[in-house]
Amino acid sequence: MIKNYIKIAWRNLWKNKSATTINLVGLITGMSCCLLMVLYIQHELSYDKFQENGDRIARVIMEYRIGDTEPRKGNYTSTKVLPAFKRQFPEVESGVRMSGGNALVKVSDDLYNETRFLFADSTFFSVFSSFPLKEGTPEDVLNAPNKVVLSAATAKRYFKDADPVGKTIQVGPSQMDYLVSGVAEDCPSNSQIKFDFLASFSSLGPAQEETYWNANYTTYLLLNGPSSFAPLQQKISAFMKQEMASEASVSLNFELEPYTRVHLYSPHDGFEPTSNIMYLYIAGGVALLILLIACFTYINLSTARSLERAKEVGIRKVAGAYRHQLFGQFIGESALLTTLALLLSIGVVGLALPAFNALADRSLAFTALFQPAIIASMVAMVLCISLLAGSYPAFVLSGFQSIRVLKGAFHRTGSGVWLKQSLIVFQFVISVFLIIATLIMQGQLQYIQQKKLGYDREHVVILRADQKILEKMELVKAELKQHPNVLATSFAYETPVNIRGGYSMYSGNMTPEQAVAVTANPIDEEYIRATGLELIAGEDLTMQDIKDAAPKDDSKSYFHYILNESAARQMGWSAEEAIGKRLFLDPSRPGEVKGVVRDFHFASLHTPIEPLVLFPGGWSNTLIIKTAGNNLAGTLSFLEAKWRELAPHRPFSYQFMDEAYTNLYASELRIGKVFQTFALITILLACLGLFGLSAYTVQQKRKEIGIRKVLGASVSGIVALLSKDFVKLVLIAVIIASPIAWWAMNNWLEDFAYRIDIAWWMFGIAGILAVGIALFTISWQAVQAATSNPVDSLRDE
């Protein structure tokens, strides 16, 4: 009997090719979206779960406050935290301090700018024991200065098939020799710590245990058990109050973050940007809604074709078929179609995965689909969709009255119409919501790109600098300026895009205890010209100011400061009043205010502009080159040639400042693209659902249309008659979706200190698009019905 059911189901699907194709498209689209989201969510939720000690590793977050200013938090500590906590608290079994990011690496005669070069204590492989070593022993590979462990891929890249252990590479601008002491397995893609090089922390010099304030490192603690987090946090807070008792104007504390929760729940980035659990909820929820839309499309199309199958049901009932058997037959058809859609969607996922990886900035593997848990999820999805999409049509079809059908007296009643209309409204609510969300997101992203930031980021080239380059700074500048398109060059610690240095500031009539927290950036005399900052009071720095800040006798150093407007206001001065005022940037840097620049955005638009100090400094690591923008390719070729001549120890690896700015909003840009994609998909599927309901309506009103045509009704009148009810449904969907979209997107925009206002026209455009798309979808069915020969619909009366 089951074989017969399958055969009949296949014949019916094959006979009704158009309906089958539409259902397959809907289900394949919905299931493909769900499978991609399952892969992504499974990958994100698995972050760092592979670490054997993960449930008892804590990342240390530093929180400090200077004076009455708002407390600041970040993923940074001094080197003192680990040894001090290990001595003080029995809950701390071990720990590891880490630092790093970019490094110059020389192997043989080849230079590389490596972006995953980290330093770590010798305890790294005992704390993070699930990073296995292929060569070397965990206790020895990082137990002395100038030792380095390579990842397996890096060892292969540099040394091919030769054994790298015992060989030497050169690191940094001074090309210091590092001994390759081990080879580690490549870091998994679901790890927040990824390295190609892991060097011994002792290579950085003495462990600076005398202060809590040189906070340039990341600290992880290995606790003696998962239950130690809460009691240890209380002890740390009490301990730090004692430690800071002598600091009247400064408070300092440290918070513990569970290592396995950092990726999805922490606001503080680590060695890679963190994600957000809310984005998983949103993406997963939208994917499920897309699948629901596909199911509703199936329901509507199946119901729309119910008249064509009425006689089949009548004959089966006369032949002795029970209702539960008919119900099983139609559910079987749904299961067959859903299984076919699943198999095809797996192929679609394989084709779409590279594009999805690029969109999500992940490296999801197609083979992950065949993990037992995901296979079980796919089986459950088929069963749920088969029941959800097939139950209502099966219930309707199996309930037909055989006598009325075979007499030809069967006709559809209004029962169930409310459900079908509700499904259409639901589909368009989702579509309109995503259209509005996409419009608002694109508006905010366009606002971000077009907002005047207070500095010029166009045609500005950024290069990494080091001490070797700084030693011949003037020569480098003079040589680069030989090209007429090079307008200005500046050495600074950070570009205006994202300045993060934390300092304290107080004026001449304040004591150090009254200092306030401030962000500051060491610059040179061309920084303002190279970045296009607007000087509104006072004067720019000069070469003499640079020399005054770094005399041969450090005790005679004197700094000339440039404040932004917010810093001047913080001190109670107007821009003009600030000029010449005595100012200290930390007690060791006495000086005076020389200039004030207009406020500019030196962080993302998520945060308001805060007080900033620009001061002359000699430890810059960034070269900023302002170009005219003409013949950019030729200018870059000139810069590369000069760079190879002036800095042969560094590869010519550059970035444009506008690219660095765009990178601040990488997650927002990805979300915007995801919403655009999902909005298009939901519109497509909603139109398929509307197509099904319009087909159902045309079938139900087939004779009515024939009579109206015989009585002289026009084509346009019939099209309007058939369309008005659907337009009402779409308008209801717009009314329902608009306040929901306003609430959701207003909450999203609240994360930005600088944002657009949600305008009424965004809802108007969404409504016009939804109605226009619906009318376009309906018109095909309506015009076809209105232009058909009325004899065909009335001949059986």
Short mmCIF file of C-alpha atoms in Angstrom, two decimals, residues 470 473 477 490-494 503 520-528 539-551 556-563 583-585 588-595 612-620:
data_model
loop_
_atom_site.label_atom_id
_atom_site.label_comp_id
_atom_site.label_asym_id
_atom_site.label_seq_id
_atom_site.Cartn_x
_atom_site.Cartn_y
_atom_site.Cartn_z
CA LEU A 470 61.59 56.83 12.69
CA MET A 473 61.91 60.34 9.66
CA LYS A 477 59.24 62.69 4.48
CA SER A 490 52.83 62.60 9.10
CA PHE A 491 54.13 60.13 11.66
CA ALA A 492 51.66 59.40 14.47
CA TYR A 493 50.71 56.64 16.83
CA GLU A 494 47.16 56.30 15.48
CA TYR A 503 45.63 59.12 29.77
CA ALA A 520 45.34 61.14 23.66
CA ASN A 521 47.45 60.53 20.57
CA PRO A 522 51.14 61.28 19.92
CA ILE A 523 51.56 63.18 16.62
CA ASP A 524 54.04 65.28 14.68
CA GLU A 525 53.92 68.75 13.14
CA GLU A 526 52.13 67.63 9.92
CA TYR A 527 49.34 65.55 11.45
CA ILE A 528 46.68 68.24 11.17
CA GLU A 539 48.50 77.43 16.18
CA ASP A 540 49.67 74.11 14.81
CA LEU A 541 52.69 72.24 16.16
CA THR A 542 56.13 73.02 14.78
CA MET A 543 59.40 71.11 14.61
CA GLN A 544 60.58 73.08 17.63
CA ASP A 545 57.59 71.78 19.62
CA ILE A 546 58.62 68.23 18.71
CA LYS A 547 62.17 68.94 19.93
CA ASP A 548 60.93 70.58 23.16
CA ALA A 549 58.98 67.41 24.02
CA ALA A 550 62.05 65.17 23.64
CA PRO A 551 65.20 67.04 24.74
CA LYS A 556 63.53 69.54 30.72
CA SER A 557 60.80 68.18 28.45
CA TYR A 558 57.95 70.56 27.75
CA PHE A 559 54.84 69.74 25.72
CA HIS A 560 52.66 71.89 23.51
CA TYR A 561 49.18 70.43 23.38
CA ILE A 562 46.34 70.58 20.88
CA LEU A 563 42.91 69.90 22.40
CA LEU A 583 48.25 71.61 31.25
CA PHE A 584 49.62 68.26 32.40
CA LEU A 585 49.07 65.00 30.50
CA SER A 588 55.39 63.48 33.77
CA ARG A 589 54.32 65.70 30.85
CA PRO A 590 54.07 69.39 31.81
CA GLY A 591 53.16 71.84 29.08
CA GLU A 592 50.64 74.30 27.74
CA VAL A 593 47.78 74.41 25.24
CA LYS A 594 48.91 75.67 21.84
CA GLY A 595 45.83 75.00 19.73
CA LEU A 612 40.99 64.34 23.17
CA VAL A 613 44.55 65.63 23.43
CA LEU A 614 47.06 65.61 20.57
CA PHE A 615 50.64 65.96 21.74
CA PRO A 616 54.14 65.70 20.22
CA GLY A 617 55.53 62.19 20.63
CA GLY A 618 58.35 60.14 19.23
CA TRP A 619 57.04 56.56 19.42
CA SER A 620 54.86 56.62 16.32
#
